[in-house]
XYZ file of C-alpha atoms in Angstrom:
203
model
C 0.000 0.000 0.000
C 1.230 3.288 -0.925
C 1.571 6.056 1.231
C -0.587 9.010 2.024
C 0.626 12.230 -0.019
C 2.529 14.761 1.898
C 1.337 18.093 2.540
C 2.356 20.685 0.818
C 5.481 20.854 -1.027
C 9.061 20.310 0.039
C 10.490 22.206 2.708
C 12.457 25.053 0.535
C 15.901 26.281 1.703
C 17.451 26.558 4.927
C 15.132 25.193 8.455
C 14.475 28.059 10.119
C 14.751 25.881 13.854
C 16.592 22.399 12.537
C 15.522 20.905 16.013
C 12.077 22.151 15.522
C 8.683 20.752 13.912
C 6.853 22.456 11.030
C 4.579 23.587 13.276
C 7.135 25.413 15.569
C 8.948 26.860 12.806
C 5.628 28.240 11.098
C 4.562 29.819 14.254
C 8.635 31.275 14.997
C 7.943 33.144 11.223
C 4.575 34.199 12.144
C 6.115 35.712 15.106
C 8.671 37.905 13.356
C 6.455 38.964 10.621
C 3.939 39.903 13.040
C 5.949 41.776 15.551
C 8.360 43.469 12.887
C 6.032 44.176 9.813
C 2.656 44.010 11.783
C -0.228 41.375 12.186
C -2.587 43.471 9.709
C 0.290 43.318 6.805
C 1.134 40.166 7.114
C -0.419 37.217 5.263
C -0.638 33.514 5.539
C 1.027 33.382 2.491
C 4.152 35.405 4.096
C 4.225 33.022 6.605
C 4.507 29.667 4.389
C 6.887 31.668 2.382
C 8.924 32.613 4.922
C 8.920 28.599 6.502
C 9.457 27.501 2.773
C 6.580 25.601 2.359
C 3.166 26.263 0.286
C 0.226 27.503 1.825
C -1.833 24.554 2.243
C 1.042 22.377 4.448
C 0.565 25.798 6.833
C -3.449 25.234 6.526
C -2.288 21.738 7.764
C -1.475 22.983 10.947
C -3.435 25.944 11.337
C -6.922 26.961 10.028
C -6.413 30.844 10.156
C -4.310 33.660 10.927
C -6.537 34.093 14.147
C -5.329 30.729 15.255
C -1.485 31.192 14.883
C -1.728 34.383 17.244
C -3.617 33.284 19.697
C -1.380 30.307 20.076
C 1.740 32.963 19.967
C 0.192 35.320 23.124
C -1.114 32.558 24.915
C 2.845 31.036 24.698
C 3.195 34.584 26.645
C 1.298 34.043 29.538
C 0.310 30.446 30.259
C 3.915 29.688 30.846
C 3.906 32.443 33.584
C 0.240 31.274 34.925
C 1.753 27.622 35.436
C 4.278 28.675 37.806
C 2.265 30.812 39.504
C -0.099 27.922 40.682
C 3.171 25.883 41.237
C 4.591 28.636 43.680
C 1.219 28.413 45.398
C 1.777 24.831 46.534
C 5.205 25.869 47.944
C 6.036 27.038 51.640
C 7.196 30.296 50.324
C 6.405 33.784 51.791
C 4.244 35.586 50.058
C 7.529 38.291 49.246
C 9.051 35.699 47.623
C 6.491 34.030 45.708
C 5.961 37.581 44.128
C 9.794 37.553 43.952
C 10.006 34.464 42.262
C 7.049 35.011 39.850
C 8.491 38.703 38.377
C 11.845 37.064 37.925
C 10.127 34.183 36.174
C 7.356 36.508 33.715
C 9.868 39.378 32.858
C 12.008 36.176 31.862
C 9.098 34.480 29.733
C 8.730 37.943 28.279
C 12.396 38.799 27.319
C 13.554 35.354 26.764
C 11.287 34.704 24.155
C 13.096 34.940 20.189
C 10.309 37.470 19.356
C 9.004 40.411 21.466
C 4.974 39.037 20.739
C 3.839 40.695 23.881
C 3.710 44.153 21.977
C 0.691 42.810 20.150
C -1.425 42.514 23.064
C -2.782 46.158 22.215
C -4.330 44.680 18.644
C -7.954 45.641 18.277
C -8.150 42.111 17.338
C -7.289 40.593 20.231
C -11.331 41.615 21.865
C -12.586 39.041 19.360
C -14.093 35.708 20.003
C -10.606 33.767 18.543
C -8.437 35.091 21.470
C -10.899 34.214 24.314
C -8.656 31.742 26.161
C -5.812 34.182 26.121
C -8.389 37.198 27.342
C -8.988 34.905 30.280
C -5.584 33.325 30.972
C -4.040 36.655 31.390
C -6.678 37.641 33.845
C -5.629 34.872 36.014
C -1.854 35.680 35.498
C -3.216 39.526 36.841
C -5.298 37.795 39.683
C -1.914 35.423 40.786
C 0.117 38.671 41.273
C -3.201 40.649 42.874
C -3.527 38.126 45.496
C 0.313 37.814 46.166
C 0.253 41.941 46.468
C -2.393 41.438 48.762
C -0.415 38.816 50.554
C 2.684 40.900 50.832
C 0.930 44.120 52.227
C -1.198 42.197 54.445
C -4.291 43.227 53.228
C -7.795 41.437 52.199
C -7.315 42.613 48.584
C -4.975 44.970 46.440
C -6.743 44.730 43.225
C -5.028 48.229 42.319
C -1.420 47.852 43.510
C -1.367 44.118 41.898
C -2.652 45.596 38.736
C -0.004 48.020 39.097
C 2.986 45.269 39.724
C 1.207 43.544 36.853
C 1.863 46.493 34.033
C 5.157 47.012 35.187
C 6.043 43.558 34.867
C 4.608 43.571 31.073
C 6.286 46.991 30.641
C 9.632 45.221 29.914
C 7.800 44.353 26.921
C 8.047 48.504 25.338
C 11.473 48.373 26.816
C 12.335 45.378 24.737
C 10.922 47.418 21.726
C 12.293 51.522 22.373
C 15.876 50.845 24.249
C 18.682 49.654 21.837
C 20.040 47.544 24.521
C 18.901 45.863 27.834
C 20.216 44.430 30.949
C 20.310 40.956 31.215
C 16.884 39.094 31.700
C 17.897 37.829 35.330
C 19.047 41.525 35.734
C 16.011 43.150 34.517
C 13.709 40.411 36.376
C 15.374 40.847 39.606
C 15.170 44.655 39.390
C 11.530 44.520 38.498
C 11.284 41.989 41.408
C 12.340 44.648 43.779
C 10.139 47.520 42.482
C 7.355 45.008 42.716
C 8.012 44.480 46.639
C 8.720 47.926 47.705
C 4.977 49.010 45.275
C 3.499 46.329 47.328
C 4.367 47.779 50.551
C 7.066 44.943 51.738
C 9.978 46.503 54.691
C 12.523 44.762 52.398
């Protein structure tokens, strides 16, 4: 019996990430095109040009444009949102389980090949296809209100956490407007701080 037909056409060129799958690769172009030319300009076809491959072995893996960004932000967060309940099951004080969790985020956010984060302001991202990521990022922002509230010893700190919360996700417009940054352990731990002394901890 003869085999099924492969997808698409022969990988073209170059692999973008030789250890990585098709699928990994596709989504590594969508994330430069759409964080260096913009999500509006850039096609599907861009994308399976960029990859190498025709547009259908891309349709393979993904059904839309919609569905390749939401996968990208949600890579943003849910990383961040899984160590977050992790920390929660540790004997840590609530200083440093914020500590740990700044240090860990502004690392997911920096360490990441492309800076996605900056499209979190797309019009696009209200819309029905990026309602997981809506609502994972809320719980990311309701980890680091209850750890605020933990740290300053209060019932809730819905403000202060929210504030801890953009400041963490600011390192995200540094990445973009500064020519060069600290190191991400550098940058994390100094966000770390801030975060403590905005949350009201003596150290």
């Amino acid at each position: 019996m003869s085999s099924a037909p492969s997808v698409g056409r022969p990988r073209s060129g170059a692999r973008r990430l030789p250890a990585g799958t098709a699928r990994e690769e596709i989504l590594d172009a969508a994330a430069e095109l759409f964080s260096e030319r913009g999500y509006a300009a850039t096609s599907t076809r861009m994308i399976a040009e960029m990859v190498g491959v025709r547009q259908a072995s891309l349709y393979y893996h993904f059904s839309t444009k919609e569905q390749i960004l939401a996968e990208l932000l949600e890579s943003t967060v849910r990383p961040s949102l899984t160590y977050a309940e992790q920390l929660a099951q540790q004997a840590l004080s609530p200083a440093d389980a914020l500590q740990a969790l700044v240090r860990y985020d502004v690392g997911i956010l920096l360490g990441a090949r492309w800076n996605v984060g900056i499209l979190y302001a797309l019009p696009e991202i209200a819309t029905e296809p990026f309602t997981r990521f809506r609502a994972e990022r809320e719980q990311l922002r309701s980890a680091y209100r209850r750890l605020v509230a933990a740290v300053a010893g209060t019932p809730t700190a819905d403000v202060t956490g929210d504030l801890v919360f953009g400041m963490v996700e600011s390192v995200i417009g540094m990445r973009r407007d500064l020519p060069a940054l600290p190191p991400p352990d550098q940058l994390g731990q100094s966000v770390a701080d801030a975060a403590l002394r905005l949350a009201g901890s003596p150290r």
